[in-house]
GROMACS .gro file of C-alpha atoms in nm:
model
  475
    1MET     CA    1   0.005   0.054   0.012
    2ASP     CA    2   0.305   0.264   0.099
    3THR     CA    3   0.468   0.242  -0.231
    4ALA     CA    4   0.125   0.216  -0.405
    5LEU     CA    5   0.102   0.513  -0.721
    6LEU     CA    6  -0.174   0.772  -0.654
    7SER     CA    7  -0.223   0.836  -1.015
    8THR     CA    8  -0.371   0.493  -1.034
    9LEU     CA    9  -0.634   0.572  -0.757
   10SER     CA   10  -0.964   0.611  -0.914
   11SER     CA   11  -1.082   0.891  -0.586
   12LEU     CA   12  -0.906   1.123  -0.721
   13SER     CA   13  -0.983   1.362  -0.985
   14ALA     CA   14  -0.727   1.437  -1.268
   15SER     CA   15  -0.681   1.791  -1.146
   16GLN     CA   16  -0.584   1.640  -0.786
   17LYS     CA   17  -0.326   1.413  -0.956
   18THR     CA   18  -0.151   1.667  -1.143
   19CYS     CA   19  -0.151   1.917  -0.800
   20LEU     CA   20   0.038   1.572  -0.622
   21GLY     CA   21   0.248   1.530  -0.973
   22THR     CA   22   0.346   1.871  -0.941
   23GLY     CA   23   0.471   1.863  -0.528
   24LYS     CA   24   0.631   1.530  -0.661
   25ILE     CA   25   0.399   1.318  -0.455
   26LEU     CA   26   0.391   1.019  -0.616
   27ASN     CA   27   0.266   0.722  -0.377
   28VAL     CA   28   0.093   0.701  -0.027
   29SER     CA   29   0.394   0.722   0.208
   30ASP     CA   30   0.503   1.022  -0.011
   31LEU     CA   31   0.142   1.168   0.094
   32LEU     CA   32   0.117   1.036   0.458
   33LEU     CA   33   0.429   1.046   0.632
   34VAL     CA   34   0.433   1.449   0.528
   35ALA     CA   35   0.237   1.731   0.705
   36PRO     CA   36  -0.070   1.865   0.538
   37THR     CA   37   0.062   2.217   0.566
   38GLU     CA   38   0.415   2.088   0.404
   39ILE     CA   39   0.181   1.891   0.110
   40ALA     CA   40  -0.018   2.220   0.076
   41LYS     CA   41   0.309   2.436   0.038
   42GLN     CA   42   0.451   2.145  -0.206
   43CYS     CA   43   0.203   2.125  -0.472
   44LYS     CA   44   0.068   2.510  -0.435
   45ILE     CA   45  -0.321   2.422  -0.344
   46THR     CA   46  -0.476   2.495   0.036
   47LEU     CA   47  -0.449   2.356   0.316
   48THR     CA   48  -0.817   2.256   0.304
   49GLU     CA   49  -0.764   2.095  -0.039
   50ALA     CA   50  -0.457   1.880   0.058
   51GLN     CA   51  -0.721   1.748   0.396
   52ASN     CA   52  -0.947   1.668   0.143
   53ILE     CA   53  -0.711   1.446  -0.076
   54ILE     CA   54  -0.525   1.272   0.244
   55GLY     CA   55  -0.861   1.174   0.338
   56LEU     CA   56  -0.972   1.026   0.031
   57VAL     CA   57  -0.669   0.882  -0.024
   58CYS     CA   58  -0.738   0.716   0.342
   59LYS     CA   59  -1.058   0.599   0.258
   60ALA     CA   60  -0.931   0.455  -0.028
   61TYR     CA   61  -0.700   0.212   0.159
   62VAL     CA   62  -0.883   0.119   0.447
   63CYS     CA   63  -0.857  -0.244   0.579
   64GLN     CA   64  -1.227  -0.416   0.588
   65PRO     CA   65  -1.296  -0.602   0.883
   66ARG     CA   66  -1.270  -0.992   0.836
   67SER     CA   67  -1.430  -1.282   1.072
   68LEU     CA   68  -1.230  -1.435   1.335
   69THR     CA   69  -1.378  -1.773   1.099
   70ASP     CA   70  -1.235  -1.662   0.807
   71ILE     CA   71  -0.871  -1.592   0.994
   72GLN     CA   72  -0.867  -1.928   1.227
   73HIS     CA   73  -0.800  -2.158   0.918
   74GLU     CA   74  -0.488  -1.991   0.825
   75HIS     CA   75  -0.202  -2.115   0.963
   76ASP     CA   76   0.167  -2.055   0.935
   77GLU     CA   77   0.351  -2.323   0.797
   78MET     CA   78   0.716  -2.482   0.929
   79PHE     CA   79   1.033  -2.631   0.715
   80THR     CA   80   1.336  -2.798   0.884
   81THR     CA   81   1.711  -2.587   0.865
   82GLY     CA   82   1.878  -2.928   0.848
   83ASP     CA   83   1.934  -2.968   1.223
   84THR     CA   84   1.629  -3.110   1.474
   85THR     CA   85   1.849  -2.963   1.771
   86LEU     CA   86   1.834  -2.594   1.595
   87ASP     CA   87   1.479  -2.656   1.496
   88THR     CA   88   1.340  -2.707   1.847
   89ALA     CA   89   1.555  -2.392   1.947
   90LEU     CA   90   1.407  -2.175   1.673
   91GLY     CA   91   1.036  -2.295   1.797
   92GLY     CA   92   1.006  -2.603   1.539
   93GLY     CA   93   1.154  -2.447   1.261
   94ILE     CA   94   1.109  -2.181   1.034
   95ARG     CA   95   0.799  -2.038   0.980
   96THR     CA   96   0.640  -1.828   0.703
   97GLY     CA   97   0.464  -1.523   0.776
   98MET     CA   98   0.752  -1.370   0.921
   99LEU     CA   99   1.053  -1.177   0.892
  100TRP     CA  100   1.369  -1.330   0.999
  101GLU     CA  101   1.638  -1.162   1.064
  102VAL     CA  102   2.027  -1.344   1.084
  103VAL     CA  103   2.284  -1.087   1.177
  104GLY     CA  104   2.678  -1.192   1.220
  105GLN     CA  105   3.031  -1.049   1.141
  106SER     CA  106   3.242  -1.214   0.845
  107ALA     CA  107   3.277  -1.590   0.809
  108ALA     CA  108   3.011  -1.635   1.118
  109GLY     CA  109   2.816  -1.833   0.890
  110LYS     CA  110   2.523  -1.615   0.779
  111THR     CA  111   2.537  -1.678   0.401
  112GLN     CA  112   2.544  -2.021   0.470
  113TRP     CA  113   2.257  -1.997   0.661
  114GLY     CA  114   2.068  -1.805   0.379
  115LEU     CA  115   2.197  -2.130   0.124
  116GLN     CA  116   2.104  -2.409   0.309
  117LEU     CA  117   1.744  -2.261   0.413
  118SER     CA  118   1.726  -2.248   0.030
  119LEU     CA  119   1.793  -2.603  -0.015
  120THR     CA  120   1.603  -2.747   0.293
  121VAL     CA  121   1.248  -2.565   0.200
  122GLN     CA  122   1.215  -2.746  -0.109
  123LEU     CA  123   1.228  -3.113   0.071
  124PRO     CA  124   0.886  -3.291   0.113
  125LYS     CA  125   0.655  -3.180   0.371
  126THR     CA  126   0.710  -3.564   0.493
  127MET     CA  127   1.068  -3.507   0.553
  128GLY     CA  128   1.006  -3.110   0.713
  129GLY     CA  129   0.984  -2.907   0.386
  130LEU     CA  130   0.801  -2.757   0.182
  131SER     CA  131   0.771  -2.870  -0.150
  132GLY     CA  132   0.857  -2.509  -0.261
  133SER     CA  133   1.160  -2.316  -0.403
  134ALA     CA  134   1.315  -2.022  -0.283
  135CYS     CA  135   1.400  -1.660  -0.399
  136TYR     CA  136   1.772  -1.502  -0.322
  137LEU     CA  137   1.838  -1.155  -0.368
  138THR     CA  138   2.217  -1.047  -0.348
  139THR     CA  139   2.337  -0.726  -0.289
  140SER     CA  140   2.721  -0.709  -0.352
  141ALA     CA  141   2.879  -1.104  -0.418
  142LYS     CA  142   2.715  -1.331  -0.627
  143LEU     CA  143   2.513  -1.644  -0.551
  144PRO     CA  144   2.822  -1.904  -0.495
  145THR     CA  145   2.643  -2.163  -0.596
  146ASN     CA  146   2.920  -2.392  -0.601
  147ARG     CA  147   2.892  -2.389  -0.244
  148LEU     CA  148   2.520  -2.435  -0.313
  149ALA     CA  149   2.580  -2.755  -0.502
  150GLU     CA  150   2.840  -2.892  -0.274
  151LEU     CA  151   2.558  -2.891   0.056
  152SER     CA  152   2.304  -3.014  -0.185
  153ARG     CA  153   2.509  -3.356  -0.206
  154MET     CA  154   2.710  -3.321   0.114
  155HIS     CA  155   2.417  -3.266   0.360
  156PRO     CA  156   2.264  -3.619   0.514
  157LEU     CA  157   1.938  -3.461   0.517
  158LEU     CA  158   1.930  -3.344   0.165
  159SER     CA  159   2.002  -3.491  -0.215
  160PRO     CA  160   2.031  -3.323  -0.567
  161SER     CA  161   1.741  -3.522  -0.694
  162LEU     CA  162   1.532  -3.357  -0.433
  163CYS     CA  163   1.695  -3.051  -0.360
  164GLY     CA  164   1.841  -2.855  -0.665
  165LEU     CA  165   1.961  -2.500  -0.827
  166SER     CA  166   1.656  -2.501  -1.107
  167ASP     CA  167   1.439  -2.449  -0.764
  168VAL     CA  168   1.656  -2.132  -0.662
  169GLN     CA  169   1.571  -1.785  -0.816
  170THR     CA  170   1.867  -1.494  -0.785
  171LEU     CA  171   1.874  -1.152  -0.889
  172SER     CA  172   2.141  -0.903  -0.782
  173THR     CA  173   1.990  -0.563  -0.597
  174THR     CA  174   2.246  -0.363  -0.592
  175ASN     CA  175   2.081   0.005  -0.423
  176ILE     CA  176   1.776   0.090  -0.296
  177PRO     CA  177   1.584   0.191  -0.553
  178LEU     CA  178   1.653  -0.157  -0.742
  179LEU     CA  179   1.559  -0.360  -0.416
  180LEU     CA  180   1.215  -0.169  -0.367
  181HIS     CA  181   1.072  -0.212  -0.777
  182VAL     CA  182   1.205  -0.634  -0.696
  183LEU     CA  183   1.019  -0.622  -0.386
  184SER     CA  184   0.696  -0.391  -0.528
  185VAL     CA  185   0.683  -0.551  -0.899
  186LEU     CA  186   0.950  -0.860  -0.991
  187PHE     CA  187   0.886  -1.068  -0.689
  188PRO     CA  188   0.498  -1.076  -0.654
  189LYS     CA  189   0.479  -1.152  -1.043
  190LEU     CA  190   0.721  -1.480  -0.980
  191ILE     CA  191   0.473  -1.596  -0.708
  192ALA     CA  192   0.258  -1.609  -0.988
  193ASP     CA  193   0.446  -1.764  -1.236
  194HIS     CA  194   0.545  -2.022  -0.973
  195SER     CA  195   0.159  -2.043  -0.855
  196ASN     CA  196   0.050  -2.335  -1.071
  197PRO     CA  197   0.188  -2.664  -1.103
  198PRO     CA  198   0.458  -2.837  -1.184
  199ALA     CA  199   0.678  -2.494  -1.073
  200LYS     CA  200   0.704  -2.523  -0.692
  201PRO     CA  201   0.577  -2.224  -0.509
  202ILE     CA  202   0.797  -1.962  -0.406
  203LYS     CA  203   0.810  -2.032   0.018
  204LEU     CA  204   1.160  -1.864   0.093
  205LEU     CA  205   1.307  -1.500   0.005
  206VAL     CA  206   1.663  -1.433   0.112
  207ILE     CA  207   1.796  -1.085   0.104
  208ASP     CA  208   2.197  -1.112   0.113
  209ALA     CA  209   2.290  -0.823   0.297
  210LEU     CA  210   2.054  -0.528   0.322
  211ALA     CA  211   2.269  -0.333   0.556
  212GLU     CA  212   2.538  -0.323   0.219
  213LEU     CA  213   2.286  -0.087   0.074
  214PHE     CA  214   2.308   0.171   0.318
  215HIS     CA  215   2.733   0.191   0.321
  216SER     CA  216   2.753   0.563   0.216
  217SER     CA  217   3.113   0.766   0.216
  218ASP     CA  218   2.922   1.104   0.224
  219LYS     CA  219   2.864   1.295   0.525
  220THR     CA  220   2.598   1.166   0.802
  221THR     CA  221   2.386   1.492   0.846
  222THR     CA  222   2.000   1.505   0.954
  223GLN     CA  223   1.886   1.487   0.616
  224THR     CA  224   2.029   1.096   0.487
  225LEU     CA  225   1.958   0.975   0.842
  226VAL     CA  226   1.557   1.085   0.793
  227GLN     CA  227   1.594   0.943   0.414
  228ARG     CA  228   1.751   0.629   0.566
  229SER     CA  229   1.474   0.566   0.837
  230ARG     CA  230   1.254   0.615   0.524
  231ASN     CA  231   1.418   0.393   0.283
  232ILE     CA  232   1.436   0.112   0.615
  233TYR     CA  233   1.091   0.156   0.674
  234GLU     CA  234   0.942   0.113   0.328
  235ILE     CA  235   1.162  -0.193   0.239
  236SER     CA  236   1.020  -0.355   0.588
  237SER     CA  237   0.716  -0.252   0.516
  238LEU     CA  238   0.732  -0.409   0.190
  239LEU     CA  239   0.902  -0.772   0.342
  240HIS     CA  240   0.550  -0.802   0.530
  241SER     CA  241   0.343  -0.707   0.305
  242LEU     CA  242   0.476  -1.028   0.069
  243ALA     CA  243   0.524  -1.249   0.392
  244SER     CA  244   0.124  -1.234   0.502
  245ARG     CA  245  -0.019  -1.236   0.166
  246TYR     CA  246   0.177  -1.537   0.032
  247ARG     CA  247   0.288  -1.690   0.358
  248ILE     CA  248   0.659  -1.693   0.294
  249ALA     CA  249   0.929  -1.672   0.517
  250ILE     CA  250   1.222  -1.364   0.447
  251LEU     CA  251   1.500  -1.434   0.550
  252VAL     CA  252   1.743  -1.084   0.563
  253LEU     CA  253   2.104  -1.111   0.652
  254ASN     CA  254   2.243  -0.812   0.848
  255GLU     CA  255   2.596  -0.685   0.928
  256VAL     CA  256   2.723  -0.608   1.280
  257SER     CA  257   2.905  -0.285   1.386
  258ASP     CA  258   3.138  -0.282   1.726
  259ALA     CA  259   2.934  -0.172   2.056
  260PHE     CA  260   3.102   0.069   2.322
  261ASP     CA  261   3.007   0.107   2.618
  262ARG     CA  262   3.052   0.439   2.783
  263GLY     CA  263   2.949   0.317   3.146
  264TYR     CA  264   2.626   0.442   3.362
  265ASN     CA  265   2.589   0.793   3.426
  266ALA     CA  266   2.391   0.891   3.701
  267ASP     CA  267   2.411   1.243   3.593
  268THR     CA  268   2.151   1.138   3.315
  269SER     CA  269   1.763   1.208   3.282
  270SER     CA  270   1.539   0.951   3.383
  271ASP     CA  271   1.447   0.892   2.971
  272LEU     CA  272   1.567   0.628   2.796
  273ILE     CA  273   1.882   0.633   2.621
  274TYR     CA  274   1.962   0.417   2.339
  275ASN     CA  275   2.304   0.341   2.402
  276ASP     CA  276   2.159   0.203   2.775
  277GLN     CA  277   1.840  -0.007   2.586
  278SER     CA  278   2.026  -0.154   2.259
  279ARG     CA  279   2.228  -0.441   2.446
  280TRP     CA  280   1.892  -0.577   2.497
  281PHE     CA  281   1.749  -0.631   2.168
  282GLY     CA  282   2.094  -0.575   1.912
  283ARG     CA  283   2.320  -0.749   2.147
  284ALA     CA  284   2.443  -1.107   2.264
  285ASP     CA  285   2.614  -1.196   2.629
  286SER     CA  286   2.611  -1.573   2.639
  287VAL     CA  287   3.004  -1.601   2.595
  288PRO     CA  288   3.294  -1.364   2.620
  289GLY     CA  289   3.346  -1.070   2.376
  290GLU     CA  290   2.986  -1.156   2.209
  291ASN     CA  291   2.898  -0.872   2.352
  292ARG     CA  292   3.119  -0.660   2.184
  293LYS     CA  293   2.938  -0.669   1.859
  294GLU     CA  294   2.549  -0.505   1.808
  295ALA     CA  295   2.309  -0.540   1.512
  296SER     CA  296   2.319  -0.294   1.239
  297LEU     CA  297   2.051  -0.027   1.124
  298GLY     CA  298   1.950   0.054   1.465
  299LEU     CA  299   1.611   0.090   1.616
  300VAL     CA  300   1.399   0.158   1.284
  301TRP     CA  301   1.485  -0.220   1.157
  302ALA     CA  302   1.485  -0.383   1.520
  303ASN     CA  303   1.109  -0.295   1.537
  304GLN     CA  304   1.000  -0.378   1.153
  305ILE     CA  305   1.115  -0.787   1.226
  306ASN     CA  306   1.011  -1.091   1.437
  307VAL     CA  307   1.295  -1.295   1.500
  308ARG     CA  308   1.690  -1.182   1.559
  309ILE     CA  309   1.977  -1.444   1.591
  310MET     CA  310   2.281  -1.332   1.620
  311LEU     CA  311   2.589  -1.516   1.531
  312SER     CA  312   2.967  -1.492   1.657
  313ARG     CA  313   3.310  -1.628   1.560
  314THR     CA  314   3.483  -1.775   1.918
  315GLY     CA  315   3.810  -1.868   1.763
  316ARG     CA  316   3.761  -2.149   1.997
  317ARG     CA  317   3.804  -2.507   1.802
  318ARG     CA  318   3.733  -2.878   1.860
  319TYR     CA  319   3.821  -3.160   1.718
  320LEU     CA  320   3.509  -3.371   1.607
  321ASP     CA  321   3.434  -3.683   1.771
  322GLU     CA  322   3.477  -3.930   1.460
  323VAL     CA  323   3.814  -3.781   1.448
  324ARG     CA  324   3.882  -3.869   1.788
  325SER     CA  325   3.777  -4.233   1.714
  326ALA     CA  326   4.030  -4.281   1.449
  327VAL     CA  327   4.281  -4.107   1.643
  328ASN     CA  328   4.229  -4.378   1.920
  329LYS     CA  329   4.189  -4.682   1.660
  330LEU     CA  330   4.546  -4.520   1.535
  331GLN     CA  331   4.725  -4.548   1.844
  332LYS     CA  332   4.657  -4.902   1.922
  333VAL     CA  333   4.714  -5.021   1.598
  334ASP     CA  334   5.065  -4.797   1.512
  335SER     CA  335   5.316  -4.669   1.735
  336ASP     CA  336   5.338  -4.362   1.942
  337THR     CA  337   5.551  -4.177   1.692
  338ALA     CA  338   5.262  -4.195   1.407
  339ALA     CA  339   5.033  -4.107   1.655
  340ASP     CA  340   5.132  -3.823   1.698
  341SER     CA  341   5.170  -3.694   1.381
  342HIS     CA  342   4.890  -3.764   1.265
  343MET     CA  343   4.723  -3.572   1.598
  344GLU     CA  344   4.973  -3.286   1.470
  345ALA     CA  345   4.797  -3.234   1.149
  346MET     CA  346   4.483  -3.291   1.287
  347GLU     CA  347   4.492  -2.986   1.512
  348GLU     CA  348   4.613  -2.794   1.176
  349ASN     CA  349   4.237  -2.911   1.070
  350ALA     CA  350   4.045  -2.846   1.432
  351THR     CA  351   3.662  -2.732   1.352
  352LEU     CA  352   3.632  -2.375   1.466
  353ILE     CA  353   3.321  -2.356   1.653
  354ARG     CA  354   3.051  -2.018   1.624
  355ARG     CA  355   2.795  -1.940   1.881
  356MET     CA  356   2.429  -1.876   1.783
  357SER     CA  357   2.209  -1.668   2.004
  358VAL     CA  358   1.836  -1.610   1.946
  359ILE     CA  359   1.794  -1.211   2.070
  360PHE     CA  360   1.423  -1.179   2.087
  361SER     CA  361   1.161  -1.426   1.878
  362SER     CA  362   0.806  -1.401   1.874
  363VAL     CA  363   0.779  -1.775   1.826
  364ALA     CA  364   1.093  -1.938   2.105
  365PRO     CA  365   1.266  -1.804   2.428
  366PRO     CA  366   1.608  -1.622   2.400
  367LEU     CA  367   1.895  -1.884   2.365
  368SER     CA  368   2.221  -1.963   2.302
  369LEU     CA  369   2.420  -2.276   2.149
  370ASP     CA  370   2.733  -2.366   1.993
  371TYR     CA  371   2.718  -2.437   1.664
  372ILE     CA  372   2.977  -2.558   1.362
  373VAL     CA  373   2.982  -2.528   0.987
  374THR     CA  374   3.138  -2.838   0.786
  375VAL     CA  375   3.032  -2.918   0.385
  376GLU     CA  376   2.784  -3.103   0.546
  377GLY     CA  377   2.615  -2.706   0.585
  378ILE     CA  378   2.547  -2.586   0.973
  379SER     CA  379   2.529  -2.842   1.224
  380VAL     CA  380   2.453  -2.790   1.666
  381LEU     CA  381   2.722  -3.014   1.848
  382SER     CA  382   2.593  -3.283   1.903
  383ASP     CA  383   2.653  -3.268   2.347
  384VAL     CA  384   2.434  -2.931   2.321
  385SER     CA  385   2.070  -2.995   2.505
  386ILE     CA  386   1.786  -2.863   2.482
  387PRO     CA  387   1.596  -2.754   2.801
  388ARG     CA  388   1.264  -3.025   2.847
  389GLU     CA  389   1.100  -2.677   2.983
  390ILE     CA  390   1.188  -2.534   2.620
  391GLN     CA  391   1.040  -2.860   2.440
  392GLN     CA  392   0.781  -2.838   2.605
  393THR     CA  393   0.612  -2.503   2.686
  394MET     CA  394   0.907  -2.268   2.610
  395PRO     CA  395   0.760  -2.010   2.911
  396SER     CA  396   1.098  -1.859   2.981
  397ALA     CA  397   1.505  -1.840   2.846
  398PRO     CA  398   1.752  -2.080   2.994
  399GLN     CA  399   2.056  -1.923   3.180
  400PRO     CA  400   2.382  -1.901   2.926
  401LEU     CA  401   2.577  -2.198   2.848
  402ALA     CA  402   2.273  -2.421   3.071
  403ALA     CA  403   2.401  -2.700   2.812
  404THR     CA  404   2.743  -2.713   3.040
  405SER     CA  405   2.735  -3.042   3.199
  406THR     CA  406   2.870  -3.054   3.580
  407ALA     CA  407   3.142  -3.298   3.469
  408MET     CA  408   3.268  -2.976   3.263
  409THR     CA  409   3.253  -2.761   3.579
  410THR     CA  410   3.436  -3.018   3.786
  411VAL     CA  411   3.692  -2.980   3.496
  412LEU     CA  412   3.724  -2.622   3.496
  413ALA     CA  413   3.772  -2.630   3.875
  414ASP     CA  414   4.129  -2.792   3.852
  415THR     CA  415   4.220  -2.637   3.480
  416SER     CA  416   4.607  -2.695   3.634
  417ASN     CA  417   4.589  -3.044   3.567
  418PRO     CA  418   4.722  -3.123   3.200
  419GLU     CA  419   4.486  -3.466   3.186
  420ALA     CA  420   4.152  -3.242   3.322
  421LEU     CA  421   4.172  -3.024   3.030
  422SER     CA  422   4.221  -3.366   2.791
  423GLN     CA  423   3.899  -3.492   2.936
  424VAL     CA  424   3.678  -3.159   2.817
  425SER     CA  425   3.336  -3.329   2.648
  426PRO     CA  426   3.064  -3.044   2.685
  427LEU     CA  427   3.326  -2.721   2.544
  428ASP     CA  428   3.646  -2.737   2.374
  429VAL     CA  429   4.003  -2.663   2.472
  430GLY     CA  430   4.032  -2.349   2.420
  431CYS     CA  431   3.719  -2.245   2.627
  432ALA     CA  432   3.878  -2.433   2.902
  433GLU     CA  433   4.232  -2.220   2.870
  434ASP     CA  434   4.039  -1.893   2.855
  435GLU     CA  435   3.869  -2.023   3.170
  436GLY     CA  436   4.161  -2.152   3.378
  437ALA     CA  437   4.336  -1.747   3.286
  438GLY     CA  438   4.090  -1.610   3.483
  439GLU     CA  439   4.214  -1.746   3.831
  440VAL     CA  440   4.319  -1.471   4.155
  441LEU     CA  441   4.655  -1.336   4.080
  442GLN     CA  442   4.911  -1.398   4.429
  443VAL     CA  443   4.881  -1.105   4.614
  444ASP     CA  444   5.197  -0.875   4.592
  445GLU     CA  445   5.376  -0.916   4.942
  446TRP     CA  446   5.487  -0.575   4.961
  447ASP     CA  447   5.143  -0.447   4.872
  448ALA     CA  448   4.984  -0.663   5.163
  449TYR     CA  449   5.269  -0.511   5.381
  450TRP     CA  450   5.150  -0.132   5.316
  451GLU     CA  451   4.808  -0.192   5.334
  452GLN     CA  452   4.861  -0.331   5.690
  453ASN     CA  453   5.133  -0.070   5.816
  454GLU     CA  454   4.953   0.242   5.623
  455GLU     CA  455   4.843   0.436   5.934
  456ASP     CA  456   5.093   0.238   6.191
  457ALA     CA  457   5.387   0.362   5.984
  458TYR     CA  458   5.279   0.718   5.986
  459ASN     CA  459   5.180   0.746   6.336
  460THR     CA  460   5.530   0.610   6.501
  461VAL     CA  461   5.732   0.850   6.321
  462ASP     CA  462   5.893   1.112   6.530
  463LEU     CA  463   5.917   1.352   6.240
  464ASP     CA  464   6.070   1.635   6.527
  465SER     CA  465   6.389   1.424   6.565
  466LEU     CA  466   6.366   1.373   6.174
  467LEU     CA  467   6.344   1.731   6.076
  468PRO     CA  468   6.713   1.827   6.163
  469GLU     CA  469   6.839   1.596   5.859
  470LEU     CA  470   6.596   1.703   5.663
  471ASN     CA  471   6.632   2.023   5.709
  472PRO     CA  472   6.972   2.164   5.791
  473GLN     CA  473   6.845   2.513   5.853
  474HIS     CA  474   6.590   2.456   6.160
  475ASN     CA  475   6.865   2.504   6.376
   0.00000   0.00000   0.00000
């Protein structure tokens, strides 16, 4: 509705359309987001005429009431992410009719999410899919088709016969006007073309990545911020309209920026400060260092999305279970030298551990999980478990790192023992070393002496006897 052209409204007269064209007010958002006095000034008409035009446009786009009996038959569909643990954490999988955001730093796995979901949505409904197809919009880089084909071959749930590149439509949108045109004109036409068999219906739209369209070298001014907010509102309004009208899932990949904690200032007013509040909806804080990044595009965009998922690089590595079992077999058969050389080779290929945090969601509680990205795609680590309460009713968010077992706590308590570190099961060795580094340092004896004797030292010293030595002219 917001991007609908006013020239197509039959309720407006030809003279009214001409006046709006003179003031360069072309669509509904241009008319409703500007004060009537400003419209009258731009179009060179009276205030009464401007208010009359606004009233006619509002009547033309008024929402008709609907009966609850009609709405109750509508339901959102869900499709799997390709990992059962991840599906449970997200409230059952990826739901249609919603706007999902995956935000994270470079190499955190955002594009892997988009590629994997573009394939899992094609699965039959009996396997957790929707028997649908996907549309992948890129803003800078091209669609990595080689990786997409590799996922379809290597993922245990996928196969080229069920999921293929032919059901992933792609288009490059390098600027904001082009993206708005695609969302308002081309994409609805694509959905209509795929609505009839044997074509698979469009069930997923991926935008990779939205924040790149707002990169600019121009100086930031009030005008540029207002224009950016207007563009974000127009894009999000189109996305919500597409998601609800066509019952599709929309996944938007976003970037992060550095977050600086300026500390609490007691002298500030009682008004809510964005800096203090953004950490609740723009950052994650489940592992050390995760809160140093926050989602881009600010509060305007955060108010538009239904789910925000943050991906982080932890810097930790882990040897997969199958690698450890292979090393154990090698140690039994080969010599110690061969086993050591094999282990050194494995250290270089240890899998990087990444962190996923559900910051907020309308269908699932906040949660944090460790995951890895391999040739098979994204998968949550096997030793991570979802609390039973969340699996059944999902009443509230669990405590961070709630999946850590008591055995891990025991090991971390004695990090000075090298054998204990080698037996870490729930977390990786890098995490145990980081925790062990936080031990309390030894108290300096000299500092302890002065803390205990500072007052006594000054009270017991005879300054009068020392004064002649310090000042020879005193006598």
